[in-house]
Amino acid sequence: MASEDEINLLVIVVDVNPIWWGQQAQRDPQFTLSKCMDAVMVMGNAHMAMARTNKLAVIASHCQGSHFLYPSKSWSGEDGGGNDVSSSGDGKYELLSAANNLIVEEIRNIMSKIEVTGNSTDTLLAGSLAKALCYIHRLTKELEVGQEIKSRILVVKAAEDCALQYMNFMNVIFAAQKQDCLQNPATTDSQAQKEETETTNVMGDFFVFVFLY
Amino acid sequence: KEIWEPRGYELRVQLQCKNLHEYLKELSPEILDRLYNHPATCLAVYRELPSLAKNYVMRMLFLDQPLPQAAVALWVKKDSQKDHDECVSVLAGLRLWHSQQLQGGLQGYILNPVFKDNLRTALLGGGRAWADEGSTLGPDRHARDIESLDRYAMERWEIILQFMVGSPSAVSQDLAQLLVQAGLMKSEAGEAPYITSAGFQFLLLDTASQLWYFTLQYLKTAQSRGMDLVEILSFLFQLSFSSLGRDYSVEGMSESLLTFLQHLREFGLVFQRKRKSRRYYPTRLAITLAAGVASNAGFIVVETNYRIYAYTNSELQIALVALFSEMLYRFPNVVVAQLTRESVQQAIANGITAQQIIHFLRTRAHPVMLTRTPVLPPTITDQIRLWELERDRLQFTEGVLYNQFLSQADFEVLRDRAQGLGCLVWQDVAHRVMVVTPQGHSEVKRFWKQVKMHSS
């Protein structure tokens, strides 16, 4: 039986800026936040399905901070959480459907609780990335003897950049690089991102950025 | 599965544990296709693939058109061509994809549609539920927590192993028969079964391999019991993906599946409060079945002075350590043993190999030992192997001795004849002595009589 002691951790940071998504709904009613979350969940499912030791974390990033969608604070872990979580009732692997239900519930909570004030309309992405790095660091500390962990961050970026965030953003990227992890942005066609990708291009594959605009 | 290596007088049975893929490759294509009709099976098979093959499958999972073989070959660099070829053969052997001709006349690969649909269902949802969830039954008044499930599973599994070692324990007739059929025990007429050398080797494996070996044996006999192999296998995979601590309902399970569930209950893979209970709990053993994850913490420390310290109270574990080492002291929480030449060679005489002893020590290594690389001291592992090799210096072959030839010519004629027949074992030309295998002896003797009659 194939048993690997290597844990593969994928942290997905999703930009759920309500203003941008609201505008997006007007631009193109086909592509909404729920569609985006569905796609993100399929990506997470595919990652978890690959091996038993794969781990997933999803962080939602918005204008007032960031929030862990999965694993959430109310999630008791794999064992014994059975009775609380409703089953999928269809052919999806149980673990995946439990995770998906959690993510959906959490994002619903967040979106209903966000209050947008006029001043802060930019996504605090750097903060979410920092949270992701802290989570990775914590899991690395909690490893048992003989286990290794490999981590990656996938960033799904929606709203445009904020100039104020630039320093924080760069700091986070360099911090990740210092952990001997490399980064690799995947860009779409936007002029404004060219500079950023140039700076991050020197690095390898730790971050993967998906730009939605 | 079992390889008999005849070495003259010694017949050693080598225990070989097949893994999931090897087992599946032996099934007929129709059974395989029926098997892939269940998302749990597809997920289990997918997880066991080598990582490159997993990537290939994932890339093609959402494609409905065949992909040109040339395009797939471009996915790897030139120097990893060997890995690519291996992947191709693994995927084809399991019937996960096949070649199909594209419109342009090129050859392409396309995923097995049944497998593709069911793997998609496992990831995306939709389709039938795997099993009826226990939620329809309401909460269990006699719910079991994970600790008690673990204890139950280990208890039942140890009872089986203790039965093999020879301690008296209550094991059903069915189970005893299964052990005999698996070659792990032998039973003379009217007497209780006793363990074979394959059984010794089985005892030293880690729990996951033991489980898997046992299950494979059970599956082999399944058809003779009138059970549907596909049904049982699908249920087994489904079980391996269930959540620990959760109860599931027996709704919708056929007669043969219910019988299978009772057998699983006896092996300790599921827990059911009563035979007629409507719900069952999978135990950790069932979940490790397809995963091969070591569940028990290690408890053995091996030192470079050949001492073994086993921090355990379990009679079974102590008996297992005693199989190949000499017991020195026993304390309430630890047993001290010594690896000696005699004890190891005694174990080898019983049919255990040095590799198995080393594997046993490594898989039960105490966490303190795991921090070291290599886990076991190299002096110990080398010495165990050397003790095994010592026994192999001499090789015995049965034969019939021909000597006292009157002339060199006679000797050469007969020797050439024996060589021609392929039954010459050994010869000494100077002393005109040769040894022939027992099987070839009658033929050579006949030939010799003919020659003598000719010449005289």
XYZ file of C-alpha atoms in Angstrom:
669
model
C 0.000 0.000 0.000
C 1.326 3.408 -0.842
C 1.854 5.369 2.317
C 3.575 8.659 2.118
C 4.797 10.555 5.065
C 4.792 13.722 3.066
C 1.913 16.052 3.732
C 0.864 18.318 0.898
C -0.844 21.471 2.046
C -2.739 23.740 -0.285
C -3.927 27.094 1.019
C -6.378 28.876 -1.251
C -6.824 32.606 -0.695
C -9.965 33.890 -2.356
C -10.677 37.552 -2.860
C -14.319 38.120 -1.888
C -14.338 41.884 -2.030
C -18.105 42.590 -2.095
C -17.777 45.805 -4.076
C -15.822 44.240 -6.886
C -18.060 41.204 -7.010
C -21.119 43.412 -6.978
C -19.796 45.334 -9.956
C -18.810 42.126 -11.614
C -22.380 40.879 -11.360
C -23.435 43.841 -13.412
C -20.644 43.435 -15.949
C -21.215 39.764 -16.529
C -24.128 38.066 -14.766
C -22.756 34.664 -15.708
C -19.678 34.816 -13.556
C -20.679 35.392 -9.953
C -19.038 34.781 -6.622
C -20.906 31.497 -6.155
C -19.592 30.231 -9.476
C -16.124 31.241 -8.426
C -16.518 29.493 -5.067
C -17.772 26.370 -6.833
C -14.674 26.298 -8.988
C -12.455 26.895 -5.970
C -14.152 24.032 -4.131
C -13.625 21.666 -7.043
C -9.951 22.587 -7.013
C -9.847 21.887 -3.287
C -11.678 18.582 -3.759
C -9.304 17.477 -6.461
C -6.373 18.270 -4.190
C -7.854 16.350 -1.246
C -8.773 13.402 -3.436
C -5.187 12.915 -4.552
C -3.859 11.481 -1.341
C -5.036 10.757 2.127
C -2.388 12.987 3.663
C -3.253 16.055 1.619
C -4.521 19.012 3.565
C -6.515 22.017 2.509
C -7.157 25.477 3.895
C -9.316 28.216 2.395
C -9.087 31.863 3.404
C -11.510 34.561 2.312
C -9.989 37.958 1.920
C -12.073 41.123 1.933
C -11.857 44.787 2.738
C -12.071 44.408 6.477
C -9.708 41.544 7.015
C -9.491 37.882 6.279
C -11.295 34.883 7.556
C -10.623 31.170 7.502
C -13.374 29.410 5.604
C -11.901 25.975 6.111
C -10.915 24.639 8.562
C -13.150 26.891 10.573
C -13.141 27.305 14.310
C -16.307 25.282 14.738
C -14.849 22.368 12.779
C -13.876 19.676 15.233
C -11.615 17.813 12.849
C -11.963 14.502 11.066
C -12.980 12.360 13.966
C -16.305 12.468 15.632
C -17.670 15.402 13.722
C -20.137 13.119 12.073
C -23.403 13.973 13.623
C -23.150 17.690 13.260
C -22.326 17.761 9.596
C -25.140 16.902 7.268
C -24.362 14.324 4.660
C -24.394 15.117 1.012
C -26.947 12.535 0.005
C -25.229 12.104 -3.331
C -22.157 10.473 -4.806
C -19.578 12.893 -3.504
C -16.926 11.567 -1.185
C -18.135 12.228 2.340
C -15.108 14.149 3.506
C -15.265 16.429 0.500
C -18.951 17.138 0.874
C -18.489 17.939 4.561
C -15.715 20.377 3.668
C -17.772 21.921 0.884
C -20.785 22.425 3.127
C -18.602 24.110 5.712
C -17.084 26.447 3.176
C -20.478 27.427 1.829
C -21.845 28.078 5.280
C -18.875 30.154 6.342
C -18.839 32.317 3.280
C -22.520 32.948 3.684
C -21.869 34.102 7.246
C -19.081 36.382 6.169
C -20.898 38.012 3.315
C -23.889 38.776 5.448
C -21.764 40.269 8.212
C -19.507 42.518 6.160
C -20.181 46.199 6.512
C -18.504 48.279 3.892
C -17.598 51.802 4.830
C -16.664 54.350 2.234
C -12.979 54.545 3.040
C -11.821 51.009 2.860
C -12.813 49.374 -0.371
C -9.600 47.546 -1.140
C -8.986 43.915 -0.467
C -6.488 43.306 2.280
C -4.682 40.623 0.369
C -1.318 41.004 2.017
C -2.920 40.294 5.372
C -4.502 37.098 4.086
C -1.219 35.961 2.630
C 0.428 36.612 5.976
C -2.286 34.554 7.688
C -1.694 31.771 5.227
C 2.039 31.805 5.918
C 1.378 31.715 9.670
C -0.935 28.740 9.239
C 1.700 26.920 7.222
C 4.293 27.707 9.846
C 2.037 26.405 12.597
C 1.371 23.167 10.798
C 5.070 22.702 10.176
C 5.651 22.987 13.903
C 2.926 20.469 14.695
C 4.407 17.733 12.550
C 5.252 14.394 14.052
C 8.692 12.903 13.822
C 9.610 11.797 10.346
C 6.858 13.707 8.571
C 7.507 16.372 6.010
C 5.223 19.036 4.740
C 5.115 20.735 1.366
C 2.959 23.785 1.080
C 1.604 25.971 -1.662
C -0.569 29.051 -1.737
C -3.045 29.668 -4.526
C -4.282 33.241 -4.724
C -7.456 34.060 -6.612
C -7.306 37.802 -6.972
C -10.299 39.838 -8.064
C -10.150 43.510 -7.171
C -7.396 45.785 -8.426
C -4.327 46.496 -6.415
C -4.131 49.123 -3.802
C -1.019 51.225 -3.772
C -1.047 51.437 0.018
C -0.775 47.685 0.237
C 2.323 47.480 -1.940
C 4.893 47.392 0.846
C 2.991 44.813 2.850
C 2.512 42.714 -0.203
C 6.187 42.725 -1.071
C 7.082 41.953 2.525
C 4.889 38.885 2.497
C 6.365 37.664 -0.745
C 9.895 38.050 0.512
C 8.984 36.317 3.767
C 7.724 33.353 1.780
C 10.901 33.354 -0.229
C 12.964 33.301 2.936
C 11.257 30.101 3.979
C 12.964 28.627 0.956
C 9.672 28.485 -0.879
C 9.400 29.771 -4.374
C 6.586 31.552 -6.131
C 5.055 31.477 -9.546
C 2.394 33.877 -10.669
C -0.109 32.942 -13.343
C -1.341 36.095 -14.981
C -4.128 36.982 -17.312
C -4.002 40.007 -19.556
C -3.630 43.076 -17.492
C -1.158 45.877 -17.957
C -1.093 46.928 -14.347
C 0.095 43.568 -13.196
C 3.178 43.558 -15.366
C 5.430 45.190 -12.778
C 4.296 42.933 -10.036
C 4.799 39.832 -12.055
C 8.250 40.974 -12.949
C 9.255 41.141 -9.335
C 7.669 37.829 -8.525
C 8.950 36.173 -11.665
C 12.381 35.571 -10.231
C 10.880 33.127 -7.837
C 9.669 29.601 -8.476
C 6.493 27.817 -7.456
C 5.044 28.496 -4.060
C 2.464 31.121 -4.790
C 0.215 30.735 -7.764
C -1.733 33.841 -8.594
C -4.885 33.757 -10.658
C -5.986 37.188 -11.733
C -9.635 37.459 -12.574
C -9.588 40.759 -14.377
C 1.039 -14.918 -4.182
C 2.985 -17.756 -2.642
C 6.266 -18.680 -4.179
C 7.633 -22.066 -3.356
C 11.411 -22.050 -3.591
C 12.529 -25.643 -3.442
C 16.100 -25.870 -2.292
C 16.617 -29.551 -2.012
C 15.479 -30.584 1.397
C 14.203 -27.193 2.385
C 10.941 -25.850 1.075
C 10.562 -22.220 1.966
C 7.275 -20.513 1.449
C 7.759 -16.869 0.728
C 4.852 -14.703 1.757
C 4.111 -12.082 -0.828
C 1.572 -9.396 -0.271
C 0.091 -8.054 -3.442
C -1.059 -4.529 -3.458
C -4.373 -3.262 -4.747
C -3.262 -2.702 -8.316
C -1.718 -6.092 -8.712
C -4.904 -7.637 -7.431
C -7.091 -5.625 -9.766
C -4.951 -6.401 -12.778
C -5.736 -10.059 -12.283
C -9.468 -9.543 -12.449
C -11.274 -10.024 -15.701
C -12.142 -6.921 -17.753
C -15.868 -7.364 -17.196
C -15.485 -7.421 -13.449
C -13.196 -4.396 -13.589
C -15.688 -2.404 -15.598
C -18.449 -3.307 -13.186
C -16.205 -2.361 -10.292
C -15.563 1.098 -11.693
C -19.256 1.768 -11.488
C -18.886 2.913 -7.919
C -17.218 6.232 -7.021
C -15.527 4.733 -3.967
C -13.671 2.170 -6.069
C -12.563 4.804 -8.572
C -11.274 7.002 -5.773
C -9.438 4.091 -4.130
C -7.817 3.035 -7.394
C -6.940 6.654 -8.206
C -5.221 7.147 -4.876
C -2.966 4.167 -5.413
C -1.657 5.392 -8.748
C 1.897 6.741 -9.002
C 1.826 10.545 -8.785
C 2.602 11.102 -12.448
C -0.325 8.879 -13.414
C -2.558 10.790 -10.997
C -1.634 13.984 -12.807
C -2.430 12.453 -16.171
C -5.835 11.277 -14.969
C -6.638 14.639 -13.424
C -5.697 16.446 -16.617
C -7.966 14.249 -18.680
C -10.796 14.013 -16.204
C -12.778 16.902 -17.576
C -12.070 16.247 -21.225
C -14.637 14.489 -23.332
C -12.469 14.180 -26.413
C -9.529 11.842 -26.798
C -6.151 13.500 -26.480
C -3.418 12.823 -29.061
C -0.733 10.509 -27.758
C 1.912 12.900 -28.990
C 0.430 15.654 -26.823
C 0.467 13.436 -23.764
C 4.068 12.487 -24.442
C 4.970 16.172 -24.387
C 3.876 16.439 -20.767
C 7.166 14.993 -19.560
C 10.697 16.064 -20.271
C 12.915 13.925 -22.469
C 14.852 12.394 -19.590
C 11.713 11.225 -17.806
C 10.561 9.154 -20.736
C 10.828 6.015 -18.641
C 8.364 7.370 -16.085
C 5.993 8.271 -18.857
C 6.110 4.756 -20.322
C 5.552 3.263 -16.897
C 2.497 5.456 -16.402
C 1.093 4.492 -19.749
C 1.385 0.808 -18.950
C -0.060 1.196 -15.443
C -3.079 3.091 -16.716
C -3.636 0.650 -19.534
C -3.206 -2.373 -17.271
C -5.937 -1.148 -14.977
C -8.128 -0.303 -17.954
C -8.317 3.314 -16.874
C -7.709 4.579 -20.365
C -7.479 3.138 -23.827
C -6.354 4.190 -27.259
C -8.791 5.609 -29.671
C -8.275 6.922 -33.116
C -8.774 10.638 -33.556
C -10.355 12.229 -36.553
C -7.043 13.072 -38.183
C -5.976 9.439 -38.069
C -3.657 9.942 -35.102
C -3.778 7.720 -32.073
C -5.192 9.278 -28.940
C -5.876 8.386 -25.335
C -9.251 8.620 -23.716
C -10.239 7.808 -20.165
C -12.510 4.857 -19.483
C -15.926 6.582 -19.532
C -17.328 4.651 -16.572
C -14.262 5.454 -14.499
C -14.328 9.074 -15.609
C -17.977 9.597 -14.727
C -17.671 7.991 -11.348
C -14.492 9.803 -10.373
C -16.162 13.059 -11.377
C -19.110 12.158 -9.193
C -16.813 11.520 -6.265
C -15.305 14.987 -6.697
C -18.266 17.050 -7.791
C -21.299 15.322 -6.389
C -24.456 14.190 -8.072
C -25.378 10.614 -8.700
C -26.438 8.057 -6.148
C -25.450 8.269 -2.533
C -22.780 5.742 -1.589
C -24.805 4.283 1.204
C -27.745 5.248 3.248
C -26.500 7.572 5.900
C -27.278 6.722 9.457
C -29.040 10.016 9.938
C -32.327 8.454 8.925
C -32.154 6.288 12.008
C -31.774 9.154 14.421
C -29.041 9.401 17.027
C -27.755 6.191 18.530
C -28.598 5.681 22.160
C -25.689 3.301 22.539
C -23.245 5.379 20.541
C -19.632 4.313 20.693
C -16.801 6.786 20.838
C -13.607 6.410 18.866
C -11.543 5.062 21.738
C -13.874 2.177 22.400
C -14.028 1.451 18.672
C -10.241 1.310 18.517
C -10.126 -0.978 21.504
C -12.733 -3.252 20.022
C -10.891 -3.461 16.706
C -7.526 -4.240 18.309
C -9.115 -6.817 20.595
C -10.724 -8.711 17.759
C -7.655 -8.564 15.573
C -5.415 -9.740 18.407
C -7.726 -12.662 19.077
C -7.130 -13.827 15.534
C -3.370 -13.415 15.838
C -3.347 -15.140 19.208
C -5.259 -18.019 17.739
C -2.488 -18.317 15.165
C 0.252 -18.250 17.781
C -1.499 -21.036 19.585
C -3.000 -19.437 22.634
C -6.531 -20.643 23.202
C -9.020 -18.152 21.901
C -12.506 -18.350 20.579
C -12.499 -18.132 16.836
C -15.338 -19.159 14.603
C -15.162 -22.207 12.388
C -15.391 -20.015 9.301
C -12.394 -17.983 10.334
C -10.293 -21.022 11.182
C -11.097 -22.446 7.806
C -10.149 -19.185 6.115
C -6.777 -19.249 7.871
C -6.171 -22.789 6.702
C -7.183 -21.931 3.149
C -4.846 -18.961 3.176
C -1.963 -21.269 3.962
C -1.293 -19.554 7.253
C -2.264 -22.571 9.297
C -2.436 -26.255 8.664
C -4.919 -28.633 10.145
C -4.593 -32.348 10.469
C -7.756 -34.362 10.627
C -9.447 -34.053 13.962
C -6.785 -31.840 15.494
C -6.665 -28.148 16.102
C -4.899 -26.183 13.365
C -1.298 -25.174 13.924
C 0.715 -22.418 12.349
C 2.825 -22.787 9.210
C 5.979 -20.956 8.227
C 3.905 -18.631 6.058
C 1.891 -17.948 9.177
C 5.034 -16.924 11.065
C 5.909 -14.481 8.342
C 2.371 -13.157 8.387
C 2.592 -12.472 12.119
C 5.579 -10.202 11.699
C 3.978 -7.987 9.072
C 2.514 -4.632 10.022
C -1.214 -4.485 10.679
C -2.143 -2.851 7.388
C -0.364 -5.517 5.315
C -1.839 -8.252 7.463
C -5.317 -6.862 6.929
C -4.849 -6.543 3.225
C -3.420 -10.040 2.845
C -6.277 -11.456 4.862
C -8.879 -9.571 2.861
C -7.412 -10.762 -0.410
C -7.646 -14.350 0.809
C -11.230 -13.760 1.787
C -12.039 -12.291 -1.615
C -10.553 -15.336 -3.292
C -12.957 -17.583 -1.448
C -15.845 -15.179 -1.905
C -16.917 -16.532 -5.212
C -16.993 -20.064 -3.918
C -19.318 -18.890 -1.154
C -21.691 -17.504 -3.708
C -20.940 -13.866 -2.963
C -20.694 -11.213 -5.631
C -17.086 -10.074 -5.821
C -17.958 -6.654 -7.206
C -20.494 -5.981 -4.478
C -18.104 -6.939 -1.713
C -15.175 -5.004 -3.136
C -17.261 -1.884 -3.646
C -18.499 -2.110 -0.091
C -14.969 -2.573 1.175
C -13.740 0.533 -0.604
C -16.717 2.491 0.565
C -15.884 1.417 4.101
C -12.307 2.573 3.737
C -13.494 6.093 2.915
C -15.940 6.390 5.764
C -15.441 8.669 8.732
C -14.307 7.272 12.023
C -16.845 7.655 14.767
C -19.820 7.811 12.461
C -22.506 5.199 12.237
C -23.955 3.932 8.997
C -27.186 2.154 8.271
C -27.583 -1.326 6.860
C -30.495 -0.188 4.693
C -30.426 -1.515 1.219
C -27.705 -4.081 1.789
C -28.228 -7.438 0.121
C -28.112 -10.802 1.892
C -24.576 -11.563 0.832
C -23.436 -8.095 1.913
C -25.015 -8.642 5.318
C -23.140 -11.933 5.679
C -19.967 -10.110 4.663
C -20.711 -7.510 7.315
C -20.877 -10.229 9.946
C -17.503 -11.539 8.866
C -16.073 -8.018 8.990
C -17.486 -7.776 12.473
C -15.493 -10.799 13.476
C -12.268 -9.469 11.991
C -12.785 -6.226 13.881
C -13.303 -4.026 10.848
C -16.776 -2.910 11.856
C -18.593 -2.743 15.112
C -22.207 -3.722 15.464
C -23.840 -3.862 18.809
C -25.940 -6.867 17.966
C -26.231 -9.087 14.966
C -29.585 -7.590 14.091
C -28.583 -3.956 14.678
C -29.610 -1.569 11.953
C -26.439 0.435 12.200
C -22.725 -0.281 12.221
C -19.570 1.674 12.946
C -16.458 1.282 10.806
C -13.328 0.950 12.922
C -9.878 2.292 12.279
C -8.861 -1.053 10.802
C -11.378 -0.672 7.992
C -10.187 2.812 7.241
C -6.551 1.808 7.127
C -7.332 -1.035 4.770
C -6.921 0.891 1.564
C -4.596 3.475 2.996
C -1.836 1.473 4.579
C -1.277 4.038 7.272
C 0.366 2.714 10.398
C -2.054 3.097 13.239
C -0.149 1.829 16.271
C 2.539 3.806 17.951
C 5.862 2.035 17.968
C 7.131 0.550 21.186
C 10.425 -1.167 20.401
C 13.866 0.257 21.019
C 16.826 -1.589 19.517
C 20.296 -0.846 20.788
C 23.677 -1.495 19.275
C 24.460 -4.067 21.965
C 21.758 -6.284 20.429
C 19.318 -5.579 23.212
C 15.655 -5.063 22.449
C 13.448 -3.087 24.805
C 9.763 -3.549 24.059
C 7.524 -1.157 25.979
C 4.391 -3.210 25.885
C 2.088 -5.247 28.034
C 0.348 -7.106 25.298
C 0.900 -10.854 25.429
C 0.676 -11.012 21.677
C 3.398 -8.446 21.045
C 5.666 -10.134 23.568
C 5.080 -13.473 21.873
C 5.955 -11.922 18.529
C 9.208 -10.447 19.832
C 10.016 -13.797 21.403
C 9.782 -15.412 17.983
C 13.234 -14.225 17.023
C 14.906 -13.057 20.222
C 15.776 -14.424 23.606
C 13.733 -13.052 26.477
C 15.807 -11.749 29.351
C 13.668 -9.780 31.769
C 10.056 -8.827 32.096
C 8.841 -5.768 33.961
C 5.324 -4.383 34.310
C 5.721 -2.063 31.363
C 8.740 -3.287 29.474
C 10.226 -6.514 28.225
C 13.969 -6.862 27.660
C 15.180 -9.301 25.032
C 18.467 -10.057 23.323
C 19.081 -10.787 19.665
C 21.367 -13.799 19.568
C 22.659 -15.956 16.794
C 20.701 -18.920 18.059
C 17.431 -17.091 18.413
C 17.613 -15.510 14.966
C 18.643 -18.750 13.317
C 15.835 -20.529 15.124
C 13.393 -18.041 13.645
C 14.904 -18.544 10.215
C 14.542 -22.278 10.598
C 10.865 -21.631 11.213
C 10.625 -19.917 7.867
C 10.956 -16.240 8.773
C 13.416 -14.231 6.696
C 15.886 -11.661 7.974
C 14.101 -8.986 5.948
C 10.893 -9.695 7.803
C 12.540 -9.440 11.191
C 14.066 -6.123 10.190
C 10.745 -4.926 8.798
C 9.006 -5.898 12.016
C 11.506 -3.977 14.127
C 11.345 -0.972 11.857
C 7.583 -0.704 11.743
C 7.236 -1.068 15.488
C 10.089 1.325 16.233
C 9.582 3.625 19.177
C 9.197 7.327 18.253
C 12.573 7.955 19.879
C 14.163 5.666 17.296
C 12.347 7.354 14.441
C 14.368 10.524 14.891
C 17.473 8.698 13.785
C 18.520 7.887 10.269
C 18.614 5.024 9.616
C 15.980 4.014 12.124
C 17.645 0.770 13.153
C 21.393 0.639 13.853
C 23.112 -0.638 10.709
C 25.239 -3.057 12.745
C 22.104 -4.856 13.893
C 20.471 -5.080 10.485
C 23.695 -6.245 8.853
C 24.269 -8.851 11.521
C 20.772 -10.275 11.206
C 21.300 -10.605 7.476
C 24.679 -12.260 8.000
C 23.152 -14.797 10.378
C 20.623 -15.612 7.720
C 23.324 -16.031 5.097
C 25.229 -18.394 7.344
C 22.477 -20.893 6.912
C 22.722 -20.629 3.179
C 26.314 -21.672 2.866
C 25.325 -25.244 2.238
C 22.756 -26.286 -0.265
C 21.292 -29.753 -0.186
C 20.174 -31.531 -3.311
C 18.968 -35.093 -3.410
C 20.690 -37.385 -5.834
C 21.859 -40.864 -6.728
C 25.569 -41.611 -6.737
C 27.186 -43.526 -9.612
C 30.683 -44.742 -8.919
C 33.062 -47.606 -9.506
C 33.132 -47.276 -13.247
C 35.460 -49.823 -14.788
C 36.785 -47.548 -17.445
C 36.981 -43.898 -18.304
C 35.054 -44.516 -21.534
C 32.103 -46.025 -19.639
C 32.056 -43.065 -17.329
C 32.103 -40.576 -20.152
C 29.335 -42.290 -22.099
C 27.043 -42.337 -19.105
C 27.953 -38.831 -18.054
C 27.221 -37.455 -21.476
C 23.894 -39.239 -21.524
C 22.962 -37.826 -18.131
C 24.022 -34.357 -19.216
C 21.978 -34.709 -22.357
C 18.957 -35.548 -20.237
C 19.704 -32.564 -18.031
C 19.785 -34.555 -14.813
C 23.489 -34.481 -14.062
C 23.999 -32.777 -10.708
C 27.713 -33.198 -10.118
C 30.655 -35.111 -11.485
C 34.243 -35.805 -10.607
C 36.122 -36.908 -13.724
C 39.328 -37.864 -11.904
C 37.568 -40.324 -9.601
C 34.914 -41.340 -12.100
C 32.042 -40.406 -9.806
C 28.820 -38.714 -10.776
C 25.546 -37.771 -9.139
C 22.241 -37.856 -10.932
C 18.882 -36.501 -9.812
C 16.386 -39.070 -8.482
C 14.031 -38.265 -11.332
C 16.661 -38.930 -13.955
C 18.006 -42.025 -12.238
C 15.583 -44.537 -13.763
C 16.261 -43.249 -17.270
C 20.019 -43.300 -16.830
C 19.903 -46.772 -15.316
C 17.905 -48.050 -18.295
C 20.355 -46.479 -20.707
C 23.265 -48.059 -18.854
C 21.697 -51.497 -19.044
C 21.209 -51.043 -22.795
C 24.832 -50.038 -23.254
C 26.062 -52.997 -21.236
C 23.949 -55.398 -23.255
C 25.291 -53.868 -26.460
C 28.899 -54.119 -25.459
C 28.745 -57.590 -23.958
